[in-house]
mmCIF file of C-alpha atoms and ligand atoms in Angstrom:
data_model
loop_
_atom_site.group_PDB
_atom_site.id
_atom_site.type_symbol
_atom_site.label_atom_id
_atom_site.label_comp_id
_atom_site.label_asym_id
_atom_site.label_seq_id
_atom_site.Cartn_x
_atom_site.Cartn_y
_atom_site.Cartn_z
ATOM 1 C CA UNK A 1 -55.858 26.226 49.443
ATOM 2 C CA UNK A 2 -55.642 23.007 51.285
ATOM 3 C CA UNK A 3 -51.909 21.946 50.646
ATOM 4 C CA UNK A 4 -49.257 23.100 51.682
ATOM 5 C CA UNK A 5 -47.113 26.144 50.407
ATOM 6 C CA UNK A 6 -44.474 23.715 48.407
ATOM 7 C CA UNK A 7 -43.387 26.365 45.174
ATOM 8 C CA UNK A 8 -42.151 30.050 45.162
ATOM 9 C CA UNK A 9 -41.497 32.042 42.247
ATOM 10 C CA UNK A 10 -38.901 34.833 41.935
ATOM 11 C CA UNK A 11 -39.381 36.940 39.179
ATOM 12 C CA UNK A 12 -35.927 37.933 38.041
ATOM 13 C CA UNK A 13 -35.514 38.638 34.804
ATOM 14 C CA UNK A 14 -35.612 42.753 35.826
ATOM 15 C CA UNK A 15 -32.516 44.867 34.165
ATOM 16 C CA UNK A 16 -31.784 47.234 37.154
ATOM 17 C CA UNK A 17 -31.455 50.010 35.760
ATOM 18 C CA UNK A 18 -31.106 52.163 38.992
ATOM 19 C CA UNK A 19 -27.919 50.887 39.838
ATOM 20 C CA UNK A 20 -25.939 51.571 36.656
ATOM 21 C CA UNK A 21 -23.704 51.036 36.276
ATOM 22 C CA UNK A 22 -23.263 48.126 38.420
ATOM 23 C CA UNK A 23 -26.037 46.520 36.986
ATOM 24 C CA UNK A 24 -24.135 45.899 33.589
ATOM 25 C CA UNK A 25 -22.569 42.382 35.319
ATOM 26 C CA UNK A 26 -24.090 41.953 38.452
ATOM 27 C CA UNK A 27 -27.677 40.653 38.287
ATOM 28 C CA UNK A 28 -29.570 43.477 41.258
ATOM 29 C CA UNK A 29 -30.581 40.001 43.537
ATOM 30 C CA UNK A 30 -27.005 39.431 43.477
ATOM 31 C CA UNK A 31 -26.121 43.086 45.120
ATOM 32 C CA UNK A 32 -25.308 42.782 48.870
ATOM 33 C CA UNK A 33 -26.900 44.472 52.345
ATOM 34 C CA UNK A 34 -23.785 43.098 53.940
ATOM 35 C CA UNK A 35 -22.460 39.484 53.197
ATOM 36 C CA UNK A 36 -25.300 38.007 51.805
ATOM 37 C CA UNK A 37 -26.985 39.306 48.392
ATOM 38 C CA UNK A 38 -30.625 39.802 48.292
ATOM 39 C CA UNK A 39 -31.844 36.447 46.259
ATOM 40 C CA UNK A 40 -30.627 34.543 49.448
ATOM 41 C CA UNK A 41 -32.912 36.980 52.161
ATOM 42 C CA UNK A 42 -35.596 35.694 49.220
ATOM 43 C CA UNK A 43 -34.730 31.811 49.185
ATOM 44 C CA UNK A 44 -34.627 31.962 53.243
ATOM 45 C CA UNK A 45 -38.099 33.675 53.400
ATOM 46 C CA UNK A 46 -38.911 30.896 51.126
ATOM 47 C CA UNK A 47 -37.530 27.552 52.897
ATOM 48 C CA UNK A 48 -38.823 29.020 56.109
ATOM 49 C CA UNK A 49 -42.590 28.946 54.880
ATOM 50 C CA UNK A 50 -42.193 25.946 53.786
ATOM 51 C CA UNK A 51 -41.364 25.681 49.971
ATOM 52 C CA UNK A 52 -39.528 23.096 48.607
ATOM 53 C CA UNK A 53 -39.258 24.373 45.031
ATOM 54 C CA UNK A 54 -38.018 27.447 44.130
ATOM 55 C CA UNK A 55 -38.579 28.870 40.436
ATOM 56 C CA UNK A 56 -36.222 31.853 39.658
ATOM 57 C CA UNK A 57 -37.885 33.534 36.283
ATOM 58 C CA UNK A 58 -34.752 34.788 35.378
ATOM 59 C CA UNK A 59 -33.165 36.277 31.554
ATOM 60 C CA UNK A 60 -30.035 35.239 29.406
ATOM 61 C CA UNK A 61 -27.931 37.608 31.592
ATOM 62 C CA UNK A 62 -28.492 35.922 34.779
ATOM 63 C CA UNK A 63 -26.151 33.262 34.836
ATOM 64 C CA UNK A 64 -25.213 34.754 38.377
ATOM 65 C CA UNK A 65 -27.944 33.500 40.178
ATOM 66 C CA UNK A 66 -27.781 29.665 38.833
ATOM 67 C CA UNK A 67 -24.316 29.597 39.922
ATOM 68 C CA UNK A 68 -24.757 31.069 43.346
ATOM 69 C CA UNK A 69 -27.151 28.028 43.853
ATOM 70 C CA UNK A 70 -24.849 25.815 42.357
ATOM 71 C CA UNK A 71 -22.181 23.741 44.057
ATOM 72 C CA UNK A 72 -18.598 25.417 43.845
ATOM 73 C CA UNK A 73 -16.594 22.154 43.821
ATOM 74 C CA UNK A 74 -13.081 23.988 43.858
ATOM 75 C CA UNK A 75 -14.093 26.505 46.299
ATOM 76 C CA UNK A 76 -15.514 23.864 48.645
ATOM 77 C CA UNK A 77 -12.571 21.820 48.138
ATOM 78 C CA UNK A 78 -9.873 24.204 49.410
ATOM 79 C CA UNK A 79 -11.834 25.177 52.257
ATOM 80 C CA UNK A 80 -12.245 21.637 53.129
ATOM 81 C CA UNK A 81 -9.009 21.100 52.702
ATOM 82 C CA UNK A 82 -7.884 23.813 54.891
ATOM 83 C CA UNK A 83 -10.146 23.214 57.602
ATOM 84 C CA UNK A 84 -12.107 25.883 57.178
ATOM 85 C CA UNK A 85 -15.711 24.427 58.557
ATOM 86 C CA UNK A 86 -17.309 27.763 59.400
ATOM 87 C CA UNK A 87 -17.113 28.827 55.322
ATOM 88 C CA UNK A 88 -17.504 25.658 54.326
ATOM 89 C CA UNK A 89 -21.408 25.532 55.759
ATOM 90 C CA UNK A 90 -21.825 29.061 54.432
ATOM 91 C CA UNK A 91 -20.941 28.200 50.864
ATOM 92 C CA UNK A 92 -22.784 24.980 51.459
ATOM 93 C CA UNK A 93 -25.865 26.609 52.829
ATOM 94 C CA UNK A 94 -27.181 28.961 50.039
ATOM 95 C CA UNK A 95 -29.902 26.094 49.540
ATOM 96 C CA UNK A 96 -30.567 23.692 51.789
ATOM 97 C CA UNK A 97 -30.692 20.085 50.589
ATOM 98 C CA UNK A 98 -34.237 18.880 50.623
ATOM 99 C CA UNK A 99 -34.651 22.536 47.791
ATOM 100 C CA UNK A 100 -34.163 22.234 44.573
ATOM 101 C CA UNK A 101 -33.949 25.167 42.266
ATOM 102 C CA UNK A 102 -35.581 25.325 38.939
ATOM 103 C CA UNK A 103 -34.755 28.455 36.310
ATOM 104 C CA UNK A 104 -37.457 29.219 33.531
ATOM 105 C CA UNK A 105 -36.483 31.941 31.087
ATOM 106 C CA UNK A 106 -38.467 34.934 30.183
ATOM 107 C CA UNK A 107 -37.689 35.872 26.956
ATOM 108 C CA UNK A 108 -38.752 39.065 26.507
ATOM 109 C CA UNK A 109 -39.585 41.809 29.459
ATOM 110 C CA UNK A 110 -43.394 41.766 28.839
ATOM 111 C CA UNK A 111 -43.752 42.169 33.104
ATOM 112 C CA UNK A 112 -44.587 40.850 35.959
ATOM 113 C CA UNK A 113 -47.651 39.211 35.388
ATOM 114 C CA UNK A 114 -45.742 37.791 32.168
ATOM 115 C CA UNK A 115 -42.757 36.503 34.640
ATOM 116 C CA UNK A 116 -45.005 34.653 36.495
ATOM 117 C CA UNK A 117 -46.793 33.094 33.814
ATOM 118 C CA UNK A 118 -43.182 31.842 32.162
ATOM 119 C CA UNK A 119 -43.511 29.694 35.847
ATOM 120 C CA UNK A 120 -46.683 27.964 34.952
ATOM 121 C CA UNK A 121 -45.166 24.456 33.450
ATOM 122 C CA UNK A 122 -43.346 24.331 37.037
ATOM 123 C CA UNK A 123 -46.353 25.383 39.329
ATOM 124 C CA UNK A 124 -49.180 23.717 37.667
ATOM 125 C CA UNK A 125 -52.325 23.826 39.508
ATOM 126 C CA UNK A 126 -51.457 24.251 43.009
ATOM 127 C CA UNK A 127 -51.483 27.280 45.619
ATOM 128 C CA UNK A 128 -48.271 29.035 44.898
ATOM 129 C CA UNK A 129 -45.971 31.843 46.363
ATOM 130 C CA UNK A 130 -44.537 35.041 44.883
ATOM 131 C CA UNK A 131 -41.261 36.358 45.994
ATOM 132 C CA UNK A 132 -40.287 39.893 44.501
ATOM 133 C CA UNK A 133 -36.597 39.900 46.008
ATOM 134 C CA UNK A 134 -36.252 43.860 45.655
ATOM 135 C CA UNK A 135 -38.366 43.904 48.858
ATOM 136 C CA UNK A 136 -36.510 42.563 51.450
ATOM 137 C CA UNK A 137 -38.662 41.933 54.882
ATOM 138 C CA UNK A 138 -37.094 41.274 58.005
ATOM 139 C CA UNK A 139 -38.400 40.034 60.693
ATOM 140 C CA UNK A 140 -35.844 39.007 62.752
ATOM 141 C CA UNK A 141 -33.829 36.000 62.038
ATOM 142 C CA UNK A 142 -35.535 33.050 60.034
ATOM 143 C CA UNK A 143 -35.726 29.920 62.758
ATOM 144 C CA UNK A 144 -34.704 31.403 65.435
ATOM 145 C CA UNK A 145 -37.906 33.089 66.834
ATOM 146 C CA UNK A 146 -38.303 35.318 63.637
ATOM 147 C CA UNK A 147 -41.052 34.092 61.251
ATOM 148 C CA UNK A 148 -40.708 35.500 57.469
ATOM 149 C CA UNK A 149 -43.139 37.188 55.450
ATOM 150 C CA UNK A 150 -44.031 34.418 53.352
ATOM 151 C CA UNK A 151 -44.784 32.579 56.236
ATOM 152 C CA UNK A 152 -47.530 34.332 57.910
ATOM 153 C CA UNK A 153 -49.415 34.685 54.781
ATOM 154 C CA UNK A 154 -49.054 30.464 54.283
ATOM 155 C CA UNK A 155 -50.661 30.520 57.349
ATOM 156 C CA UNK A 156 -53.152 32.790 56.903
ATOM 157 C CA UNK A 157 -53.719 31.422 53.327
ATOM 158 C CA UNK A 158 -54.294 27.812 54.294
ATOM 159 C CA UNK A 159 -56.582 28.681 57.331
ATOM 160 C CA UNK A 160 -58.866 31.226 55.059
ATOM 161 C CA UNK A 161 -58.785 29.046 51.791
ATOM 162 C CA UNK A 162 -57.669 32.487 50.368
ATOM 163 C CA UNK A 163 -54.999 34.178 48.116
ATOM 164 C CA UNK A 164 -53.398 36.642 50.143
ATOM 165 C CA UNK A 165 -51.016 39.425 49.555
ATOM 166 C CA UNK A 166 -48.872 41.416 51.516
ATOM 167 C CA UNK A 167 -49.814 45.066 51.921
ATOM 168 C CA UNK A 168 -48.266 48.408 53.386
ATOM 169 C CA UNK A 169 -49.551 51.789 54.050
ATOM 170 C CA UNK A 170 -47.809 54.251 51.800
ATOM 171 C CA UNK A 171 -47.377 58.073 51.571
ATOM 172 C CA UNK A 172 -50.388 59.375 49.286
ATOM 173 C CA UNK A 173 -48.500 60.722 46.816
ATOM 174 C CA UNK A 174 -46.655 57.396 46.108
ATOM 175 C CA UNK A 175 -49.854 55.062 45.011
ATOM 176 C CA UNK A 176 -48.436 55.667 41.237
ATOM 177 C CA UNK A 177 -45.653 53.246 42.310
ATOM 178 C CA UNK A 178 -47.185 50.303 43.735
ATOM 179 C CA UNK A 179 -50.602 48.023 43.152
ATOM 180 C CA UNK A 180 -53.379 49.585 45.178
ATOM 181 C CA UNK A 181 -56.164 48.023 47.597
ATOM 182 C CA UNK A 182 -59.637 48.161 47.980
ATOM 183 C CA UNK A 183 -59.998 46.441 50.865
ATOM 184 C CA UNK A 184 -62.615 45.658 53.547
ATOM 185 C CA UNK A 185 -60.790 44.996 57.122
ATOM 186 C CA UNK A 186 -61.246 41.557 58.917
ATOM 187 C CA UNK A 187 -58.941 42.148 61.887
ATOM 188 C CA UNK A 188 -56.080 44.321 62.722
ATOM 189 C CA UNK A 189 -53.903 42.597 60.149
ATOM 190 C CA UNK A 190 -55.933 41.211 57.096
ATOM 191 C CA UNK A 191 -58.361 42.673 54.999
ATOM 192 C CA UNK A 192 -60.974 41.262 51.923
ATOM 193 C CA UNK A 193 -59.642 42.706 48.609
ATOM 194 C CA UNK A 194 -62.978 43.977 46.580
ATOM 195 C CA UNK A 195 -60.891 46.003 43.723
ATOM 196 C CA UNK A 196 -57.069 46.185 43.237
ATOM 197 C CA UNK A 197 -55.380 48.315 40.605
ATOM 198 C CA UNK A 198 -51.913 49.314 39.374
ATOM 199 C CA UNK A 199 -50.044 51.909 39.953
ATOM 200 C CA UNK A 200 -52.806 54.692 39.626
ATOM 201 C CA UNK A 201 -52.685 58.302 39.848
ATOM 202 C CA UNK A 202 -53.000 59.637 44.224
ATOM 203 C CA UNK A 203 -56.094 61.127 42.805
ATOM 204 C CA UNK A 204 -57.569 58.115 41.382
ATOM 205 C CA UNK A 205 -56.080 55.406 44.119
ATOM 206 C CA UNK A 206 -59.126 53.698 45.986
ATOM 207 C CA UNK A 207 -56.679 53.859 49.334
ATOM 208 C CA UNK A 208 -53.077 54.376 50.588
ATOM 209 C CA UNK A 209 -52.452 50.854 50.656
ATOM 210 C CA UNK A 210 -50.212 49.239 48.283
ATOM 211 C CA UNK A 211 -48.655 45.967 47.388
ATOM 212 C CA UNK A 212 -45.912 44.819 48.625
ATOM 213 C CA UNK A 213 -43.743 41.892 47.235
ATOM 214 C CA UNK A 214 -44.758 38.910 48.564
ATOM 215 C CA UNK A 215 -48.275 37.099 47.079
ATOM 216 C CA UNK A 216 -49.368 33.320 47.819
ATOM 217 C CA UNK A 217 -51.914 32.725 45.034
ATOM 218 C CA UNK A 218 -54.042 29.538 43.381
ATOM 219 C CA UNK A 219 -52.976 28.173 40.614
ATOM 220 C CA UNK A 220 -56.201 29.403 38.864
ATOM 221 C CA UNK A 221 -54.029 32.873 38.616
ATOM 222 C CA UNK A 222 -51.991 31.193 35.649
ATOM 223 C CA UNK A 223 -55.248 30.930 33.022
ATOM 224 C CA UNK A 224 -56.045 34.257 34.028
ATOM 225 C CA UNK A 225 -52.812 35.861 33.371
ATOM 226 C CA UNK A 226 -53.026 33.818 29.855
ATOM 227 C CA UNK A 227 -55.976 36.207 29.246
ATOM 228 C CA UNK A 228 -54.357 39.523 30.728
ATOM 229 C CA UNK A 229 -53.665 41.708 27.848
ATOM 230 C CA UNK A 230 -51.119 44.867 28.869
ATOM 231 C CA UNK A 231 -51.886 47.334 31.302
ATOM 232 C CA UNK A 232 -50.273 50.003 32.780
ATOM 233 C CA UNK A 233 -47.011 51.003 31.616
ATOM 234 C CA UNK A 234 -47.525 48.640 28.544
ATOM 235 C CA UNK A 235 -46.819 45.682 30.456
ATOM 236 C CA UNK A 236 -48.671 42.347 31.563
ATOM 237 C CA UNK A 237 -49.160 43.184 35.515
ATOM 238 C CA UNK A 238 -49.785 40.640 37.854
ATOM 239 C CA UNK A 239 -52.326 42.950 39.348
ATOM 240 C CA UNK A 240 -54.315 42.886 36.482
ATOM 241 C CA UNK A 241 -54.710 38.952 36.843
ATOM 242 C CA UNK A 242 -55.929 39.421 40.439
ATOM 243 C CA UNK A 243 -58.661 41.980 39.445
ATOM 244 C CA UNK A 244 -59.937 39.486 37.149
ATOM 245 C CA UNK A 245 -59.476 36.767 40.139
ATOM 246 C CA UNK A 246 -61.733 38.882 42.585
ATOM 247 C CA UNK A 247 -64.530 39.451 39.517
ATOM 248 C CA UNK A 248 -65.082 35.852 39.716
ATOM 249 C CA UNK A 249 -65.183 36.098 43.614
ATOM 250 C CA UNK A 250 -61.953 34.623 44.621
ATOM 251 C CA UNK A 251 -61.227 35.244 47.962
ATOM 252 C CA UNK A 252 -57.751 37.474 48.304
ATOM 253 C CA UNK A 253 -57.034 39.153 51.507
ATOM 254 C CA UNK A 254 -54.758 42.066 52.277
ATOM 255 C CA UNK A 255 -52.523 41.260 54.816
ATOM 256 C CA UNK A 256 -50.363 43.559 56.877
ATOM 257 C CA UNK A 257 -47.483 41.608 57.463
ATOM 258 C CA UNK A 258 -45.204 41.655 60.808
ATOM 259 C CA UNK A 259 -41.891 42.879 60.042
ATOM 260 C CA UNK A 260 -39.843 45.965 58.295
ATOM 261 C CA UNK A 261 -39.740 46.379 54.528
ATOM 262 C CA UNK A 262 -37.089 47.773 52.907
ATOM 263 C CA UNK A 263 -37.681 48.552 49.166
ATOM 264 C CA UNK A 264 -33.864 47.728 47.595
ATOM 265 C CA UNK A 265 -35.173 48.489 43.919
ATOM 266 C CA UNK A 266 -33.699 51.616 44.487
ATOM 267 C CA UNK A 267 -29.830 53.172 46.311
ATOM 268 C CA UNK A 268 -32.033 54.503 49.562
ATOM 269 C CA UNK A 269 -33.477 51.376 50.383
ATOM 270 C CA UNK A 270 -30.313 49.097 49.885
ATOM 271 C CA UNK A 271 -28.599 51.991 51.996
ATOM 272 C CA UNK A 272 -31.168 51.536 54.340
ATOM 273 C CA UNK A 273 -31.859 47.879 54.663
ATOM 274 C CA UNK A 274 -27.396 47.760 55.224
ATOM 275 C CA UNK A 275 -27.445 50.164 57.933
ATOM 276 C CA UNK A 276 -30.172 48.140 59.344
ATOM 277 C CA UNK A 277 -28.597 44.602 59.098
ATOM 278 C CA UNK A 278 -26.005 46.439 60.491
ATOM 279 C CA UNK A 279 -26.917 47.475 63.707
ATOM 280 C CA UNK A 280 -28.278 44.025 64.301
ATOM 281 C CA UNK A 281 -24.580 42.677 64.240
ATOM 282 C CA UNK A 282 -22.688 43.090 67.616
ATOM 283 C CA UNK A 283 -20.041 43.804 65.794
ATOM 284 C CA UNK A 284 -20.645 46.113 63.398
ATOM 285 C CA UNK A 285 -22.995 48.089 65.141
ATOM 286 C CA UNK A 286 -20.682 49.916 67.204
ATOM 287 C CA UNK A 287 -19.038 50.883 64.035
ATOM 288 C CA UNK A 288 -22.228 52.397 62.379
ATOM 289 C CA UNK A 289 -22.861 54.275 65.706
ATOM 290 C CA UNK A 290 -19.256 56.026 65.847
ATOM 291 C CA UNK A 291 -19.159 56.794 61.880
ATOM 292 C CA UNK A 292 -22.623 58.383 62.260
ATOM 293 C CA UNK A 293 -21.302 60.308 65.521
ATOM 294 C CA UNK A 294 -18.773 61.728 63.673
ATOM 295 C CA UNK A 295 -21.209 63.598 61.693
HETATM 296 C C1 G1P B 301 -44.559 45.444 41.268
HETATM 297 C C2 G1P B 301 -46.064 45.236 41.205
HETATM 298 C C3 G1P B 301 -46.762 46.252 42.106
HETATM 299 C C4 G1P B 301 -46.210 46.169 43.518
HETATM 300 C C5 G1P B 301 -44.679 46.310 43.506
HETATM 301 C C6 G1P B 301 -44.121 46.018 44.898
HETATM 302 O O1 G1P B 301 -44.263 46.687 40.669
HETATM 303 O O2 G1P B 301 -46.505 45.372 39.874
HETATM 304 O O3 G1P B 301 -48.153 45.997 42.121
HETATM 305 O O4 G1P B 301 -46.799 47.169 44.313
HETATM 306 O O5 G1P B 301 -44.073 45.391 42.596
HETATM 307 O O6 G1P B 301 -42.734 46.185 44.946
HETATM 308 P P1 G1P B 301 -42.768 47.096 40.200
HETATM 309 O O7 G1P B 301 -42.064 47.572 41.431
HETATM 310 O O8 G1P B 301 -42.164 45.860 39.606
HETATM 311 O O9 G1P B 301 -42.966 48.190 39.211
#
């Protein structure tokens, strides 16, 4: 993978289901942890390794997204208008202006290895990153001394010639929920995939460590998902696509990034991921502290 990482995908075309009834309007990416909804903690992981194309694999309910990207001529005008700078460069700033975003429609919910296919006629044949935008990562704040998820892997990726995913160690009795690892370890933070499988059983599960949202892949991944016929849960998985990958000796490495993962697919993780941003504003953490003193 000797270019750069230029494209990133963002599979979201999900129905969120587990926050009903929300979830009926509001696309999930669009749900906040604080003032900013979880597409943009996506798009900034994104821009800060480097992409500048960003394909959202969205469905005919997700106008949401598209017009959070878009420009908001009246809005921008009034604040303008009234002075109001500050706003102004936050409205301004969803997507900074060397990105462009492109939306591809997945027709029907066939998965995630389906999603990313629907992003093939953007990608082509070129090294490519996968954003799942349930899993926010945070490592500290993008450009100013954090460095994002997506990032590390580019780096790693371009240095080994290698697909790599990210990876976390999970409770045992959780491998049913996640892509698994085989993997053989390099150094304290990557690993050689030999075997990867979805979602299996804790008895069956070659290890404890899963997948995590966040993939930088060849292009090559696209004819092999073309060939991927459903797995489990009746759907096209991504993970699938990658076994096939590593039978024809790609190189993939597991890699453990640096930073906290918090899984917002579901109400514990959103709760979580808030309280977190939350105690990393001056301001607001003194309010978490006394609510939570008060028992
Ligand atoms: C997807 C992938 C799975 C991965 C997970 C990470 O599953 O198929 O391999 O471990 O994302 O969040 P999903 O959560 O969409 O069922």
């Amino acid at each position: 993978m000797s270019k750069p990482l230029r494209k990133v995908v963002f599979p979201v075309a999900g129905l969120g289901t587990r926050f009903l009834p929300a979830t009926k309007v509001v696309a999930k990416e669009m749900l906040p942890v604080l003032d900013r909804p979880l597409i943009q903690y996506a798009v900034d992981e994104a821009v800060d390794a480097g992409a500048d194309t960003l394909v959202f694999v969205t469905n005919r309910y997700k106008h949401a997204i598209a017009d959070y990207f878009d420009k908001a001529y009246e809005l921008e005008a009034k604040l303008q208008e009234k002075g109001k700078d500050e706003l102004l460069a936050l409205v301004q700033g969803t997507l900074p202006r060397h990105v462009r975003a492109i939306f591809v429609t997945q027709p029907e919910a066939l998965g995630l290895g389906h999603a990313v296919l629907c992003a093939k006629p953007v990608v082509g044949d070129e090294p490519f990153g996968v954003i799942l935008p349930d899993d926010l990562i945070w490592n500290g704040h993008l450009g100013k001394g954090g460095v994002g998820a997506l990032r590390q892997m580019a780096e790693l990726a371009g240095a080994q010639q290698a697909g790599v995913i990210a990876v976390e160690e999970v409770p045992r009795d959780e491998t049913d929920k996640y892509g698994i690892v085989d993997a053989a370890p390099i150094d304290e933070r990557s690993a050689r995939i030999s075997h990867m499988v979805e979602k299996p059983k804790p008895a069956e599960a070659p290890s404890n460590l899963a997948v995590v949202g966040r993939y930088v892949l060849p292009g090559r991944i696209f004819q092999l998902l073309e060939q991927t016929t459903p797995g489990a849960g009746g759907e096209i998985q991504l993970t699938d696509a990658i076994e096939a990958l590593l039978k024809e000796q790609g190189k993939v490495l597991a890699y453990r990034f640096q930073g906290t993962r918090f899984d917002c697919g579901n109400k514990a993780g959103l709760v979580r991921a808030t309280m977190h941003m939350a105690m990393q504003d001056p301001k607001l953490a003194p309010v978490v502290r006394e609510f939570l003193a008060q028992g």
